[in-house]
C-alpha cells in the first residue's frame, strides 16, 4: 500500500517533479531505444534487399517472420533477465550486463563480413535486451515504492517519453545513414547510441539511491550451484538439438521461426501456472495475478497489431506510399516516426491527465480504450490498402493517420501496463513479472510475424480488417469486465489475515 507520500521532500533535486534517479533511467533507456528502434527501422528492408545491394535477399514473408521472431525473442528473454536480477545479480548489475551485450550485438551487425555476423548480432541484441528491459522498468518502480499509484503512473509515463525520444532520434538517424545501401554504417550508429546510454547509466548510478543493488531473493550457494549445472545442461541440449536439426537438412529459417512462435506461446502459459502454484505467492497476490492474466492477453492482442509498424506498415511505406514530401523523397522508416514525435509532445499531457484523474480512469478501462483505438487504426489501414491495390501509390497521410491513432491507444495502454505489472507483482517475483509484461509483446509479435503469411492467400485489405476486428472485439470484451477486474486488483492490496491460532 502507498504510504501517503505524494512527492519528494521540499528542496530535493527532482526531474520534472519526480525522483532524480528517473533522469538516469530516462537517459539510459532513451539511448538504448535509439539503437533498438533505429536498427528495427531498416531490418526488414535489409533482409529483403537483393544481395547485389548489400542485403540478405530474403522473400518478404520470410523477412517478416524473422522480424517477428527477433522482436519476440527480445521480450521472451525478459523472463530470464528478470529471474537473474531477482535471484543472482540484482537489477542494477543485470541492466549493466545487458547494455554491454546489446552494444556487442550492434557492433557485430556493423561488420560487413557476411550473414553470420548478422545472425550473431541479432542473437546478442535479443539476449542483452532480455537482461535490460524488464529490469530498467523495475528500477523505475523501485523509485516509487513509497509513492501513491497515480504518481507511479505519472512517473512511468515520463519514462515512456524517454523511450519515444530515443526511438524518434534512432528512426531519424539510422534510416538516413542507410540511404544508398550503407547498411553497416547504419548499424554502427546504433552501436554508438548504445555506448552513450551505457556511459550515462554508469555515471548516474548514485542517483538510484541503492535501488536494485542486490537481488531481492538471492539463491543460496547450493541453489546457485544447482542452477549453473541445470543451465549448462539445458544450453548444451539446446545447442545439440539445433545442430542435429541442421545436419538433418530440414532446418530452414521459416521452420525455426515457427518453432520459436510455439515456444513463445507455451512459455507464458507455463509461467502463469508456476506463479499460481508457487508457495511464495499469497492468496491476495493470486487475485491480482488472475486479473493480470486478462490484462496480459489484451496486451498481446494490442502488440500483435501495433508492432506491425516495423514489418507490414514499413513495407507498405516502401512499396505503396508516395514518399515525396516537399520535393524530397524521405526514407520509408521515417514515416513511422510520427508515433515517436507525437508521444514526445503529448506524453506529459497524458501524464498530467492520469495524475489528476487518479483512480477514476482505471487500468482495465485504459486497456479497453487502447485496444479499440489500435483496431480502428487498422480499419483505416484496410481502406488505405484497398486504395493502393491498383498499383497506385497512396498519400502519406494514410499512414500518418494510422500512426497517430495508434499513438493515442499506446499512451492509454503501455505506460499503464508497466505500472500495473509493478503494482500486481508478487513480492517474491517482482522483476520476473516485469519480464512477463514484455512476454505479452513477445507473444503478440511472434504471432503477428506468422500471421503475415496469410497475405499470400488473402488480399491486404482483408488482412488488415481481420486484425482490426479482432482488436476492437477484444477491447469491447475488456470494457464489459472493467468493474470485475478493478475488484480483483483491489483485493490484491487487502491485508493478509493470519491463520487462527
PDB file of N, CA, C and O in Angstrom, residues 39-68 109 118-119 122 178 181 183 187 253-254 310-319 332 452:
ATOM      1  N   UNK A  39      17.752   0.464 -35.562  1.00  0.00           N
ATOM      2  CA  UNK A  39      18.057  -0.756 -36.294  1.00  0.00           C
ATOM      3  C   UNK A  39      16.778  -1.414 -36.807  1.00  0.00           C
ATOM      4  O   UNK A  39      16.711  -1.899 -37.945  1.00  0.00           O
ATOM      5  N   UNK A  40      15.716  -1.401 -35.996  1.00  0.00           N
ATOM      6  CA  UNK A  40      14.462  -2.027 -36.403  1.00  0.00           C
ATOM      7  C   UNK A  40      13.866  -1.352 -37.631  1.00  0.00           C
ATOM      8  O   UNK A  40      13.210  -2.005 -38.454  1.00  0.00           O
ATOM      9  N   UNK A  41      14.108  -0.043 -37.772  1.00  0.00           N
ATOM     10  CA  UNK A  41      13.530   0.706 -38.887  1.00  0.00           C
ATOM     11  C   UNK A  41      14.126   0.322 -40.239  1.00  0.00           C
ATOM     12  O   UNK A  41      13.572   0.688 -41.281  1.00  0.00           O
ATOM     13  N   UNK A  42      15.244  -0.401 -40.235  1.00  0.00           N
ATOM     14  CA  UNK A  42      15.853  -0.806 -41.507  1.00  0.00           C
ATOM     15  C   UNK A  42      16.005  -2.325 -41.606  1.00  0.00           C
ATOM     16  O   UNK A  42      16.425  -2.828 -42.649  1.00  0.00           O
ATOM     17  N   UNK A  43      15.659  -3.072 -40.555  1.00  0.00           N
ATOM     18  CA  UNK A  43      15.942  -4.507 -40.540  1.00  0.00           C
ATOM     19  C   UNK A  43      15.238  -5.253 -41.657  1.00  0.00           C
ATOM     20  O   UNK A  43      15.868  -6.009 -42.420  1.00  0.00           O
ATOM     21  N   UNK A  44      13.921  -5.088 -41.784  1.00  0.00           N
ATOM     22  CA  UNK A  44      13.179  -5.821 -42.813  1.00  0.00           C
ATOM     23  C   UNK A  44      13.639  -5.391 -44.209  1.00  0.00           C
ATOM     24  O   UNK A  44      13.751  -6.227 -45.118  1.00  0.00           O
ATOM     25  N   UNK A  45      13.928  -4.101 -44.369  1.00  0.00           N
ATOM     26  CA  UNK A  45      14.433  -3.632 -45.666  1.00  0.00           C
ATOM     27  C   UNK A  45      15.775  -4.271 -45.983  1.00  0.00           C
ATOM     28  O   UNK A  45      16.043  -4.649 -47.132  1.00  0.00           O
ATOM     29  N   UNK A  46      16.636  -4.417 -44.985  1.00  0.00           N
ATOM     30  CA  UNK A  46      17.941  -5.059 -45.168  1.00  0.00           C
ATOM     31  C   UNK A  46      17.782  -6.535 -45.511  1.00  0.00           C
ATOM     32  O   UNK A  46      18.448  -7.063 -46.411  1.00  0.00           O
ATOM     33  N   UNK A  47      16.876  -7.204 -44.819  1.00  0.00           N
ATOM     34  CA  UNK A  47      16.672  -8.636 -45.063  1.00  0.00           C
ATOM     35  C   UNK A  47      16.109  -8.908 -46.450  1.00  0.00           C
ATOM     36  O   UNK A  47      16.405  -9.951 -47.049  1.00  0.00           O
ATOM     37  N   UNK A  48      15.282  -7.987 -46.967  1.00  0.00           N
ATOM     38  CA  UNK A  48      14.655  -8.204 -48.272  1.00  0.00           C
ATOM     39  C   UNK A  48      15.443  -7.602 -49.428  1.00  0.00           C
ATOM     40  O   UNK A  48      15.173  -7.916 -50.593  1.00  0.00           O
ATOM     41  N   UNK A  49      16.426  -6.736 -49.135  1.00  0.00           N
ATOM     42  CA  UNK A  49      17.215  -6.113 -50.209  1.00  0.00           C
ATOM     43  C   UNK A  49      18.033  -7.173 -50.950  1.00  0.00           C
ATOM     44  O   UNK A  49      18.546  -8.116 -50.335  1.00  0.00           O
ATOM     45  N   UNK A  50      18.179  -7.043 -52.268  1.00  0.00           N
ATOM     46  CA  UNK A  50      18.981  -8.018 -53.032  1.00  0.00           C
ATOM     47  C   UNK A  50      20.422  -8.056 -52.537  1.00  0.00           C
ATOM     48  O   UNK A  50      20.955  -7.061 -52.032  1.00  0.00           O
ATOM     49  N   UNK A  51      21.037  -9.201 -52.701  1.00  0.00           N
ATOM     50  CA  UNK A  51      22.434  -9.363 -52.290  1.00  0.00           C
ATOM     51  C   UNK A  51      23.332  -8.376 -53.031  1.00  0.00           C
ATOM     52  O   UNK A  51      24.314  -7.866 -52.479  1.00  0.00           O
ATOM     53  N   UNK A  52      22.966  -8.066 -54.275  1.00  0.00           N
ATOM     54  CA  UNK A  52      23.776  -7.134 -55.059  1.00  0.00           C
ATOM     55  C   UNK A  52      23.759  -5.722 -54.473  1.00  0.00           C
ATOM     56  O   UNK A  52      24.619  -4.896 -54.796  1.00  0.00           O
ATOM     57  N   UNK A  53      22.768  -5.443 -53.600  1.00  0.00           N
ATOM     58  CA  UNK A  53      22.686  -4.135 -52.939  1.00  0.00           C
ATOM     59  C   UNK A  53      23.130  -4.226 -51.486  1.00  0.00           C
ATOM     60  O   UNK A  53      22.887  -3.315 -50.700  1.00  0.00           O
ATOM     61  N   UNK A  54      23.773  -5.325 -51.132  1.00  0.00           N
ATOM     62  CA  UNK A  54      24.290  -5.470 -49.782  1.00  0.00           C
ATOM     63  C   UNK A  54      23.326  -6.075 -48.790  1.00  0.00           C
ATOM     64  O   UNK A  54      23.651  -6.197 -47.606  1.00  0.00           O
ATOM     65  N   UNK A  55      22.136  -6.469 -49.241  1.00  0.00           N
ATOM     66  CA  UNK A  55      21.137  -7.051 -48.347  1.00  0.00           C
ATOM     67  C   UNK A  55      21.256  -8.559 -48.265  1.00  0.00           C
ATOM     68  O   UNK A  55      22.224  -9.155 -48.742  1.00  0.00           O
ATOM     69  N   UNK A  56      20.212  -9.183 -47.682  1.00  0.00           N
ATOM     70  CA  UNK A  56      20.222 -10.634 -47.496  1.00  0.00           C
ATOM     71  C   UNK A  56      19.441 -11.373 -48.572  1.00  0.00           C
ATOM     72  O   UNK A  56      19.530 -12.591 -48.683  1.00  0.00           O
ATOM     73  N   UNK A  57      18.594 -10.656 -49.346  1.00  0.00           N
ATOM     74  CA  UNK A  57      17.878 -11.262 -50.457  1.00  0.00           C
ATOM     75  C   UNK A  57      16.797 -12.250 -50.073  1.00  0.00           C
ATOM     76  O   UNK A  57      16.521 -13.190 -50.828  1.00  0.00           O
ATOM     77  N   UNK A  58      16.131 -12.048 -48.932  1.00  0.00           N
ATOM     78  CA  UNK A  58      15.096 -12.979 -48.473  1.00  0.00           C
ATOM     79  C   UNK A  58      13.713 -12.561 -48.970  1.00  0.00           C
ATOM     80  O   UNK A  58      13.452 -11.374 -49.180  1.00  0.00           O
ATOM     81  N   UNK A  59      12.777 -13.532 -49.153  1.00  0.00           N
ATOM     82  CA  UNK A  59      11.400 -13.174 -49.500  1.00  0.00           C
ATOM     83  C   UNK A  59      10.752 -12.356 -48.379  1.00  0.00           C
ATOM     84  O   UNK A  59      11.134 -12.466 -47.209  1.00  0.00           O
ATOM     85  N   UNK A  60       9.729 -11.560 -48.735  1.00  0.00           N
ATOM     86  CA  UNK A  60       9.094 -10.689 -47.740  1.00  0.00           C
ATOM     87  C   UNK A  60       8.492 -11.478 -46.587  1.00  0.00           C
ATOM     88  O   UNK A  60       8.639 -11.089 -45.417  1.00  0.00           O
ATOM     89  N   UNK A  61       7.787 -12.578 -46.882  1.00  0.00           N
ATOM     90  CA  UNK A  61       7.153 -13.338 -45.804  1.00  0.00           C
ATOM     91  C   UNK A  61       8.191 -13.922 -44.854  1.00  0.00           C
ATOM     92  O   UNK A  61       7.978 -13.962 -43.637  1.00  0.00           O
ATOM     93  N   UNK A  62       9.319 -14.365 -45.398  1.00  0.00           N
ATOM     94  CA  UNK A  62      10.392 -14.881 -44.550  1.00  0.00           C
ATOM     95  C   UNK A  62      10.997 -13.771 -43.706  1.00  0.00           C
ATOM     96  O   UNK A  62      11.245 -13.935 -42.504  1.00  0.00           O
ATOM     97  N   UNK A  63      11.241 -12.612 -44.324  1.00  0.00           N
ATOM     98  CA  UNK A  63      11.825 -11.480 -43.605  1.00  0.00           C
ATOM     99  C   UNK A  63      10.918 -11.019 -42.471  1.00  0.00           C
ATOM    100  O   UNK A  63      11.382 -10.736 -41.359  1.00  0.00           O
ATOM    101  N   UNK A  64       9.612 -10.950 -42.734  1.00  0.00           N
ATOM    102  CA  UNK A  64       8.675 -10.535 -41.695  1.00  0.00           C
ATOM    103  C   UNK A  64       8.614 -11.583 -40.586  1.00  0.00           C
ATOM    104  O   UNK A  64       8.499 -11.248 -39.400  1.00  0.00           O
ATOM    105  N   UNK A  65       8.705 -12.872 -40.958  1.00  0.00           N
ATOM    106  CA  UNK A  65       8.740 -13.926 -39.942  1.00  0.00           C
ATOM    107  C   UNK A  65       9.964 -13.799 -39.052  1.00  0.00           C
ATOM    108  O   UNK A  65       9.881 -13.938 -37.831  1.00  0.00           O
ATOM    109  N   UNK A  66      11.136 -13.519 -39.653  1.00  0.00           N
ATOM    110  CA  UNK A  66      12.358 -13.316 -38.870  1.00  0.00           C
ATOM    111  C   UNK A  66      12.217 -12.102 -37.961  1.00  0.00           C
ATOM    112  O   UNK A  66      12.590 -12.138 -36.785  1.00  0.00           O
ATOM    113  N   UNK A  67      11.674 -11.033 -38.520  1.00  0.00           N
ATOM    114  CA  UNK A  67      11.442  -9.815 -37.735  1.00  0.00           C
ATOM    115  C   UNK A  67      10.572 -10.116 -36.514  1.00  0.00           C
ATOM    116  O   UNK A  67      10.878  -9.716 -35.396  1.00  0.00           O
ATOM    117  N   UNK A  68       9.471 -10.849 -36.747  1.00  0.00           N
ATOM    118  CA  UNK A  68       8.568 -11.171 -35.641  1.00  0.00           C
ATOM    119  C   UNK A  68       9.250 -12.005 -34.571  1.00  0.00           C
ATOM    120  O   UNK A  68       9.085 -11.748 -33.376  1.00  0.00           O
ATOM    121  N   UNK A 109      26.678  -6.521 -36.073  1.00  0.00           N
ATOM    122  CA  UNK A 109      25.900  -6.231 -37.279  1.00  0.00           C
ATOM    123  C   UNK A 109      26.574  -5.154 -38.128  1.00  0.00           C
ATOM    124  O   UNK A 109      26.351  -5.082 -39.344  1.00  0.00           O
ATOM    125  N   UNK A 118      25.506 -11.051 -38.981  1.00  0.00           N
ATOM    126  CA  UNK A 118      24.149 -10.501 -38.831  1.00  0.00           C
ATOM    127  C   UNK A 118      23.349 -11.345 -37.843  1.00  0.00           C
ATOM    128  O   UNK A 118      22.735 -10.829 -36.907  1.00  0.00           O
ATOM    129  N   UNK A 119      23.372 -12.679 -38.038  1.00  0.00           N
ATOM    130  CA  UNK A 119      22.611 -13.553 -37.135  1.00  0.00           C
ATOM    131  C   UNK A 119      23.175 -13.487 -35.720  1.00  0.00           C
ATOM    132  O   UNK A 119      22.422 -13.448 -34.746  1.00  0.00           O
ATOM    133  N   UNK A 122      21.931 -10.244 -34.122  1.00  0.00           N
ATOM    134  CA  UNK A 122      20.528 -10.312 -33.691  1.00  0.00           C
ATOM    135  C   UNK A 122      20.382 -11.124 -32.410  1.00  0.00           C
ATOM    136  O   UNK A 122      19.602 -10.761 -31.515  1.00  0.00           O
ATOM    137  N   UNK A 178      21.438   4.868 -43.706  1.00  0.00           N
ATOM    138  CA  UNK A 178      21.321   3.674 -44.548  1.00  0.00           C
ATOM    139  C   UNK A 178      21.085   4.018 -46.016  1.00  0.00           C
ATOM    140  O   UNK A 178      21.340   3.184 -46.892  1.00  0.00           O
ATOM    141  N   UNK A 181      22.187   2.222 -49.536  1.00  0.00           N
ATOM    142  CA  UNK A 181      22.601   0.864 -49.155  1.00  0.00           C
ATOM    143  C   UNK A 181      23.813   0.841 -48.221  1.00  0.00           C
ATOM    144  O   UNK A 181      24.625  -0.084 -48.253  1.00  0.00           O
ATOM    145  N   UNK A 183      24.197  -0.063 -45.234  1.00  0.00           N
ATOM    146  CA  UNK A 183      23.567  -0.806 -44.140  1.00  0.00           C
ATOM    147  C   UNK A 183      24.457  -0.848 -42.904  1.00  0.00           C
ATOM    148  O   UNK A 183      23.986  -0.608 -41.785  1.00  0.00           O
ATOM    149  N   UNK A 187      24.029   0.379 -38.937  1.00  0.00           N
ATOM    150  CA  UNK A 187      24.137  -0.485 -37.761  1.00  0.00           C
ATOM    151  C   UNK A 187      25.208   0.029 -36.800  1.00  0.00           C
ATOM    152  O   UNK A 187      25.083  -0.099 -35.578  1.00  0.00           O
ATOM    153  N   UNK A 253      14.910 -21.220 -42.139  1.00  0.00           N
ATOM    154  CA  UNK A 253      14.583 -20.017 -41.367  1.00  0.00           C
ATOM    155  C   UNK A 253      13.104 -20.001 -41.020  1.00  0.00           C
ATOM    156  O   UNK A 253      12.710 -19.681 -39.888  1.00  0.00           O
ATOM    157  N   UNK A 254      12.247 -20.362 -41.978  1.00  0.00           N
ATOM    158  CA  UNK A 254      10.806 -20.341 -41.740  1.00  0.00           C
ATOM    159  C   UNK A 254      10.399 -21.346 -40.661  1.00  0.00           C
ATOM    160  O   UNK A 254       9.569 -21.039 -39.795  1.00  0.00           O
ATOM    161  N   UNK A 310       6.973  -2.152 -37.918  1.00  0.00           N
ATOM    162  CA  UNK A 310       8.302  -2.433 -38.456  1.00  0.00           C
ATOM    163  C   UNK A 310       8.299  -3.493 -39.529  1.00  0.00           C
ATOM    164  O   UNK A 310       9.375  -3.830 -40.058  1.00  0.00           O
ATOM    165  N   UNK A 311       7.133  -4.022 -39.877  1.00  0.00           N
ATOM    166  CA  UNK A 311       7.081  -5.060 -40.910  1.00  0.00           C
ATOM    167  C   UNK A 311       6.063  -4.682 -41.984  1.00  0.00           C
ATOM    168  O   UNK A 311       6.420  -4.078 -42.999  1.00  0.00           O
ATOM    169  N   UNK A 312       4.780  -4.998 -41.771  1.00  0.00           N
ATOM    170  CA  UNK A 312       3.766  -4.752 -42.799  1.00  0.00           C
ATOM    171  C   UNK A 312       3.659  -3.273 -43.157  1.00  0.00           C
ATOM    172  O   UNK A 312       3.600  -2.916 -44.344  1.00  0.00           O
ATOM    173  N   UNK A 313       3.650  -2.397 -42.156  1.00  0.00           N
ATOM    174  CA  UNK A 313       3.495  -0.976 -42.443  1.00  0.00           C
ATOM    175  C   UNK A 313       4.755  -0.389 -43.066  1.00  0.00           C
ATOM    176  O   UNK A 313       4.683   0.521 -43.900  1.00  0.00           O
ATOM    177  N   UNK A 314       5.923  -0.893 -42.668  1.00  0.00           N
ATOM    178  CA  UNK A 314       7.174  -0.431 -43.274  1.00  0.00           C
ATOM    179  C   UNK A 314       7.220  -0.814 -44.753  1.00  0.00           C
ATOM    180  O   UNK A 314       7.607  -0.010 -45.610  1.00  0.00           O
ATOM    181  N   UNK A 315       6.804  -2.042 -45.066  1.00  0.00           N
ATOM    182  CA  UNK A 315       6.776  -2.479 -46.460  1.00  0.00           C
ATOM    183  C   UNK A 315       5.724  -1.708 -47.256  1.00  0.00           C
ATOM    184  O   UNK A 315       5.923  -1.405 -48.438  1.00  0.00           O
ATOM    185  N   UNK A 316       4.600  -1.370 -46.605  1.00  0.00           N
ATOM    186  CA  UNK A 316       3.572  -0.558 -47.271  1.00  0.00           C
ATOM    187  C   UNK A 316       4.133   0.828 -47.588  1.00  0.00           C
ATOM    188  O   UNK A 316       3.882   1.389 -48.661  1.00  0.00           O
ATOM    189  N   UNK A 317       4.900   1.385 -46.661  1.00  0.00           N
ATOM    190  CA  UNK A 317       5.523   2.690 -46.902  1.00  0.00           C
ATOM    191  C   UNK A 317       6.487   2.612 -48.077  1.00  0.00           C
ATOM    192  O   UNK A 317       6.541   3.520 -48.924  1.00  0.00           O
ATOM    193  N   UNK A 318       7.253   1.536 -48.149  1.00  0.00           N
ATOM    194  CA  UNK A 318       8.258   1.389 -49.205  1.00  0.00           C
ATOM    195  C   UNK A 318       7.619   1.137 -50.574  1.00  0.00           C
ATOM    196  O   UNK A 318       8.030   1.724 -51.582  1.00  0.00           O
ATOM    197  N   UNK A 319       6.586   0.269 -50.607  1.00  0.00           N
ATOM    198  CA  UNK A 319       6.065  -0.197 -51.889  1.00  0.00           C
ATOM    199  C   UNK A 319       4.828   0.549 -52.381  1.00  0.00           C
ATOM    200  O   UNK A 319       4.607   0.629 -53.589  1.00  0.00           O
ATOM    201  N   UNK A 332      11.688   5.250 -46.123  1.00  0.00           N
ATOM    202  CA  UNK A 332      10.455   4.618 -45.642  1.00  0.00           C
ATOM    203  C   UNK A 332      10.361   4.564 -44.123  1.00  0.00           C
ATOM    204  O   UNK A 332       9.273   4.715 -43.540  1.00  0.00           O
ATOM    205  N   UNK A 452       1.375 -12.743 -40.863  1.00  0.00           N
ATOM    206  CA  UNK A 452       1.653 -12.070 -42.137  1.00  0.00           C
ATOM    207  C   UNK A 452       1.687 -13.059 -43.296  1.00  0.00           C
ATOM    208  O   UNK A 452       1.480 -12.665 -44.453  1.00  0.00           O
TER     209      UNK A 452
END
